[in-house]
Short mmCIF file of C-alpha atoms in Angstrom, two decimals:
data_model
loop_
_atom_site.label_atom_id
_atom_site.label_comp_id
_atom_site.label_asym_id
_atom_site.label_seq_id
_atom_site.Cartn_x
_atom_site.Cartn_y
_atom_site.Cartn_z
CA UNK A 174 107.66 50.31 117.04
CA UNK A 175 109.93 52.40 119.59
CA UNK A 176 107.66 55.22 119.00
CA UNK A 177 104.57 53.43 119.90
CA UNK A 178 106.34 52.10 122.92
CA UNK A 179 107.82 55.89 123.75
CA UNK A 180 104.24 56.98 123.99
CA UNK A 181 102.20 58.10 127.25
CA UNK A 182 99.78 55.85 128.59
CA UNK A 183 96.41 56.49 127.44
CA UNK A 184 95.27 58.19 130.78
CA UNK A 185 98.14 60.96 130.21
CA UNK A 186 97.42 61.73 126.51
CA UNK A 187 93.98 62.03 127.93
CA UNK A 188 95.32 65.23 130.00
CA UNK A 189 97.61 66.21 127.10
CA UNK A 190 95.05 66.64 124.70
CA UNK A 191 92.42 68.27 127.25
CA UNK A 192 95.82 70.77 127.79
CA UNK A 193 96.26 70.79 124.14
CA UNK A 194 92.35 71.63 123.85
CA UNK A 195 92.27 74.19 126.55
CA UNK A 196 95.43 76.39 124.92
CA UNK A 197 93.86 76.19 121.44
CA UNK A 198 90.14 77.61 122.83
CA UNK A 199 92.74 80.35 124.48
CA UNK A 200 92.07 79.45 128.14
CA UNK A 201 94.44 78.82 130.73
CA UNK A 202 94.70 75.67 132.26
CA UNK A 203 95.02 75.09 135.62
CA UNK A 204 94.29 71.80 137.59
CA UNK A 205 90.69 72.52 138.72
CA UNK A 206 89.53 73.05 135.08
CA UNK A 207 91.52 70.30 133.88
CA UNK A 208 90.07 67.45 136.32
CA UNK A 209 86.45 69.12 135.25
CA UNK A 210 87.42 68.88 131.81
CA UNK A 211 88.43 65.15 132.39
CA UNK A 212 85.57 63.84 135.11
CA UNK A 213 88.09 63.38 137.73
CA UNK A 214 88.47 64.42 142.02
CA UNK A 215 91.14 67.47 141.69
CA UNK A 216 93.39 65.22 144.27
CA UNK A 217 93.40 62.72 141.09
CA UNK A 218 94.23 65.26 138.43
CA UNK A 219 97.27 66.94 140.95
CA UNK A 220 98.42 63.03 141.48
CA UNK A 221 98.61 62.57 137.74
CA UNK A 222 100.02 66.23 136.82
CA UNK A 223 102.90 65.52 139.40
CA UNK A 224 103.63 62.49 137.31
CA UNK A 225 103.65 64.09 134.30
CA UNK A 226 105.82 66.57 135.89
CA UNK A 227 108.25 64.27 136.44
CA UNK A 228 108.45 62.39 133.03
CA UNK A 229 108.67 66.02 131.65
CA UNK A 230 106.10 66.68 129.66
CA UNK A 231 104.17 69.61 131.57
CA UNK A 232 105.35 72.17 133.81
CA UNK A 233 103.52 73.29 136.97
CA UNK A 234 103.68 77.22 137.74
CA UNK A 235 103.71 78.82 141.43
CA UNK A 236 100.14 80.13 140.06
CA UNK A 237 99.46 76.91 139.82
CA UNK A 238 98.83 76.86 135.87
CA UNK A 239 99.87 74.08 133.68
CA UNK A 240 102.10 74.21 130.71
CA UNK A 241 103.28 72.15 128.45
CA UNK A 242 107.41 71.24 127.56
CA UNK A 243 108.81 70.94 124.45
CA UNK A 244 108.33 67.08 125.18
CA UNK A 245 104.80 67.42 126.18
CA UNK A 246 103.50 69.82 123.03
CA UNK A 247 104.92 67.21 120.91
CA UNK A 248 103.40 64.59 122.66
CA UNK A 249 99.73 66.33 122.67
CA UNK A 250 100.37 67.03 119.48
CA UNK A 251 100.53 63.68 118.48
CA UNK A 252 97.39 61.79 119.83
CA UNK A 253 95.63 65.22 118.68
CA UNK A 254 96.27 64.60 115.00
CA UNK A 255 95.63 61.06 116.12
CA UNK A 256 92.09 62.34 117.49
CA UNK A 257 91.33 64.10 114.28
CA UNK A 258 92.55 61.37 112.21
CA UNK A 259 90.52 58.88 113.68
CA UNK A 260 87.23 61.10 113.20
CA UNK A 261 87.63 61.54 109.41
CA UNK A 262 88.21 58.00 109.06
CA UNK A 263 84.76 57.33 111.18
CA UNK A 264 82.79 60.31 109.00
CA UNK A 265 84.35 60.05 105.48
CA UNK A 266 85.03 56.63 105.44
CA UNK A 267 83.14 55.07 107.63
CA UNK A 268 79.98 56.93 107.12
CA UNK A 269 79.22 57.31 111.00
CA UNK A 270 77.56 60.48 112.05
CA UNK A 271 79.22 63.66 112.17
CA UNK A 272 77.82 64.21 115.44
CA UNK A 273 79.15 60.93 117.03
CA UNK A 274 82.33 60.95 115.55
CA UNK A 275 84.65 63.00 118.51
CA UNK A 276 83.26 60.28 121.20
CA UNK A 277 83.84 57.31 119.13
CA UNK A 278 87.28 58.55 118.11
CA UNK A 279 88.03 58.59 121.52
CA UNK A 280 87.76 54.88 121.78
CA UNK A 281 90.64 54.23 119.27
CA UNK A 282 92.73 57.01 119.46
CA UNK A 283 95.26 55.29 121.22
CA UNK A 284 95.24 52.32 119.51
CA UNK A 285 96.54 54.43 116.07
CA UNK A 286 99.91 52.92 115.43
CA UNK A 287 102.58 55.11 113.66
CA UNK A 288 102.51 52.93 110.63
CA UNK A 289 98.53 52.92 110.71
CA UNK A 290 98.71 57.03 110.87
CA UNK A 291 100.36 56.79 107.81
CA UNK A 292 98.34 54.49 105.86
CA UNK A 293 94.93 56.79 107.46
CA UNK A 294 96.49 59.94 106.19
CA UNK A 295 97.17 58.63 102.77
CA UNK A 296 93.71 56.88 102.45
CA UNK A 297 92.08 60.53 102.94
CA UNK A 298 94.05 62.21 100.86
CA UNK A 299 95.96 64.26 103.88
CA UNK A 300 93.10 66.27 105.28
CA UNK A 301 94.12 69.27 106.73
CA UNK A 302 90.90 69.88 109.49
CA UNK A 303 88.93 66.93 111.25
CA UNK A 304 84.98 67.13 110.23
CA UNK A 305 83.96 69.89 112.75
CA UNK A 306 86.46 71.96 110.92
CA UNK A 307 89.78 72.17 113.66
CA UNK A 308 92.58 71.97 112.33
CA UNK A 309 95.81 69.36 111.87
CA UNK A 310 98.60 70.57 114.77
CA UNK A 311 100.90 72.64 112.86
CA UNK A 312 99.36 73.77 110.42
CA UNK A 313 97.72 77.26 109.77
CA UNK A 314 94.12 78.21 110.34
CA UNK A 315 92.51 81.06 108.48
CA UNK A 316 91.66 83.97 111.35
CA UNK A 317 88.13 83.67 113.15
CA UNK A 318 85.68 85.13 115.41
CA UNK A 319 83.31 83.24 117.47
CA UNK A 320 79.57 83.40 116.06
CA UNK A 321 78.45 84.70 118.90
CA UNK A 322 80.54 88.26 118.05
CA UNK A 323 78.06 89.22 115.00
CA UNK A 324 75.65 91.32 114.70
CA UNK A 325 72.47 91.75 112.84
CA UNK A 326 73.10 91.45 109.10
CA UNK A 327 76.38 90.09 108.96
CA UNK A 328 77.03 87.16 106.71
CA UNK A 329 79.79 84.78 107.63
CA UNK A 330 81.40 81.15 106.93
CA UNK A 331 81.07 78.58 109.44
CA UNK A 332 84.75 77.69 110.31
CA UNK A 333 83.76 75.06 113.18
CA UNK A 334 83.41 74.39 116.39
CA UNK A 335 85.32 75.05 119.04
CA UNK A 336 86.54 71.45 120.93
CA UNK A 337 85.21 71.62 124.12
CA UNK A 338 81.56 71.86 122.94
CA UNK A 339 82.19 68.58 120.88
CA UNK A 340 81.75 66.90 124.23
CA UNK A 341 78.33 68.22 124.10
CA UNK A 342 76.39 65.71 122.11
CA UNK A 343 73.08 67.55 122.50
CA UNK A 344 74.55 70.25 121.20
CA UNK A 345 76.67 69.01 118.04
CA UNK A 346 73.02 67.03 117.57
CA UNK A 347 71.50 70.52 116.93
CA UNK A 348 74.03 72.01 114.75
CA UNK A 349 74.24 68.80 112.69
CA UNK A 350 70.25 68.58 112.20
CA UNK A 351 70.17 72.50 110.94
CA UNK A 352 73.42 72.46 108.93
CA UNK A 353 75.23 74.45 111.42
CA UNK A 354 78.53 72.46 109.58
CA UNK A 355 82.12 73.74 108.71
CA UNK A 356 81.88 75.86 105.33
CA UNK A 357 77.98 76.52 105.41
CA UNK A 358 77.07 80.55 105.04
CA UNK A 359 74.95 81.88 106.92
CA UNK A 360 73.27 85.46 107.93
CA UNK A 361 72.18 86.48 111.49
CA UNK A 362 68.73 87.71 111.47
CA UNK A 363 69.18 88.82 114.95
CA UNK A 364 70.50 89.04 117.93
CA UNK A 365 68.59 89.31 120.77
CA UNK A 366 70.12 90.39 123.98
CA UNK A 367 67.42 89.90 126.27
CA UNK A 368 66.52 86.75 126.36
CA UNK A 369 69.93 85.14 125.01
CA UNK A 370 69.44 84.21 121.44
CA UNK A 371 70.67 84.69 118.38
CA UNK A 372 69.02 83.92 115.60
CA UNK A 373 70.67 82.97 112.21
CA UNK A 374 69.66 81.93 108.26
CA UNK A 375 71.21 78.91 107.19
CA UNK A 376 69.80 77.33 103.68
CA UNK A 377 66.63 79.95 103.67
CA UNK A 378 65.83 78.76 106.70
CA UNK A 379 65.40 80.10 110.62
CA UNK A 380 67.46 78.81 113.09
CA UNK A 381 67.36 79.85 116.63
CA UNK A 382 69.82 79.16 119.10
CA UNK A 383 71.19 80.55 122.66
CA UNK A 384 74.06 82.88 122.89
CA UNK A 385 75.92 80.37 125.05
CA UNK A 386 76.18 77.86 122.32
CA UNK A 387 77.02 80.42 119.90
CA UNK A 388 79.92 80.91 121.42
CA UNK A 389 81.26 77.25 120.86
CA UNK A 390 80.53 78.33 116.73
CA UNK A 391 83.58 79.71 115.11
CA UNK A 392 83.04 81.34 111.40
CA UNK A 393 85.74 83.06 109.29
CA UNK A 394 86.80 86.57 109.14
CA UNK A 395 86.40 87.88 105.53
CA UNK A 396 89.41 88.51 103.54
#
C-alpha cells in the first residue's frame, strides 16, 4: 500500500515514461520534444518539469535537456513494466488486438497495484518483452539495427518496434495485417532510394513500405 501511495500522479508517470521512451529510442530529451511527445503547450510541459524537478525525479540541464535521477529512473521504470505488463495481459490474455493493445494499456496503467503486478506477472509466466517485442526494464536485449539499415538480400529477425511509432495506429495496423510481428524473418527484396521504399518478403509474400516507417522496425543482428 505505501508504494502505491509513494507513486507519481498519473500526469507525471505520463512524462516519465515518454523520458523513459525517448532515452531507450537513443534521443535526447529536451522539453520541446517532450510536450510534442505528450500533446501539451511547451509552457505546460516546463510547468510540470519544474515540479518534477522539485520532487526529484528529473534533472534540468543549462542546455536545457532533461534527465532522469536515481529516483526518477526507478520511478519510469516502474509504470514502464507496468505499461508492458498491462499489454500482454490485453493480447495474451485478453485476446485484444495486437495493434490496439499500447493505447488501451494506457488506460490502466496506473491503476496496476503492486500486489496486482505480481499476480499479472505470475499469470504470464514472467514475460520478458511486451507483444511488439520491447523489452522488461532491466533486463537485456539482444543487439539490433533498425530495418531501415539493410540492404538488398539481407535476411533478418524482426526484433520489434521501436515505442514511439506504437502511437501510430495506422502504422502498427499495417505491420500487424502483413505479419510485420516480433520474431517473423524476413528478406528485403529492395531498397529503393528514390522514391523512399523498401521493399521486404515476409511469408512468400511482397510487402512494400516507406523508409520512414522502416525506421520505427527493429530486427536482430545475427550472432
Amino acid at each position: 500500500m505505501r508504494r502505491t501511495l509513494d507513486r507519481p500522479s498519473p500526469t507525471v508517470e505520463d512524462y516519465l515514461q515518454e523520458i523513459y521512451n525517448l532515452l531507450e529510442d537513443g534521443k535526447s530529451v529536451i522539453a520541446a520534444r517532450l510536450a510534442e511527445r505528450i500533446g501539451v503547450s511547451l509552457p505546460t510541459a516546463w510547468a510540470t518539469l519544474q515540479r518534477m524537478q522539485r520532487d526529484g525525479l528529473v534533472e534540468l540541464q543549462d542546455r536545457h535537456e532533461i534527465h532522469l535521477t536515481e529516483k526518477g529512473g526507478e520511478a519510469a521504470e516502474s509504470i514502464k513494466r507496468r505499461h508492458f505488463l498491462a499489454e500482454r495481459l490485453l493480447v495474451d490474455i485478453l485476446g485484444l488486438d495486437w495493434a490496439d493493445a499500447h493505447e488501451e494499456a494506457h488506460r490502466i496503467e496506473h491503476a496496476v497495484s503492486p500486489l496486482v503486478e505480481e499476480r499479472i506477472m505470475a499469470l504470464l509466466g514472467n514475460p520478458t518483452t511486451c507483444p511488439h517485442g520491447n523489452t522488461f526494464p532491466g533486463l537485456p536485449h539482444p543487439p539490433t539495427v533498425l530495418l531501415s539499415t539493410l540492404t538488398d538480400g539481407d535476411e533478418r529477425e524482426i526484433d520489434g518496434v521501436q515505442e514511439e511509432a506504437e502511437e501510430d495506429a495506422e502504422l502498427m495496423r499495417f505491420l500487424q495485417q502483413n505479419g510485420m510481428t516480433p520474431g517473423t524473418q524476413l528478406r528485403v527484396v529492395e531498397v529503393a532510394s528514390y522514391n523512399s521504399t523498401m521493399t521486404v518478403e515476409v511469408d512468400g509474400r511482397k510487402v512494400v513500405l516507406g523508409l520512414p516507417a522502416a525506421e520505427c522496425v527493429r530486427v536482430r543482428v545475427p550472432a
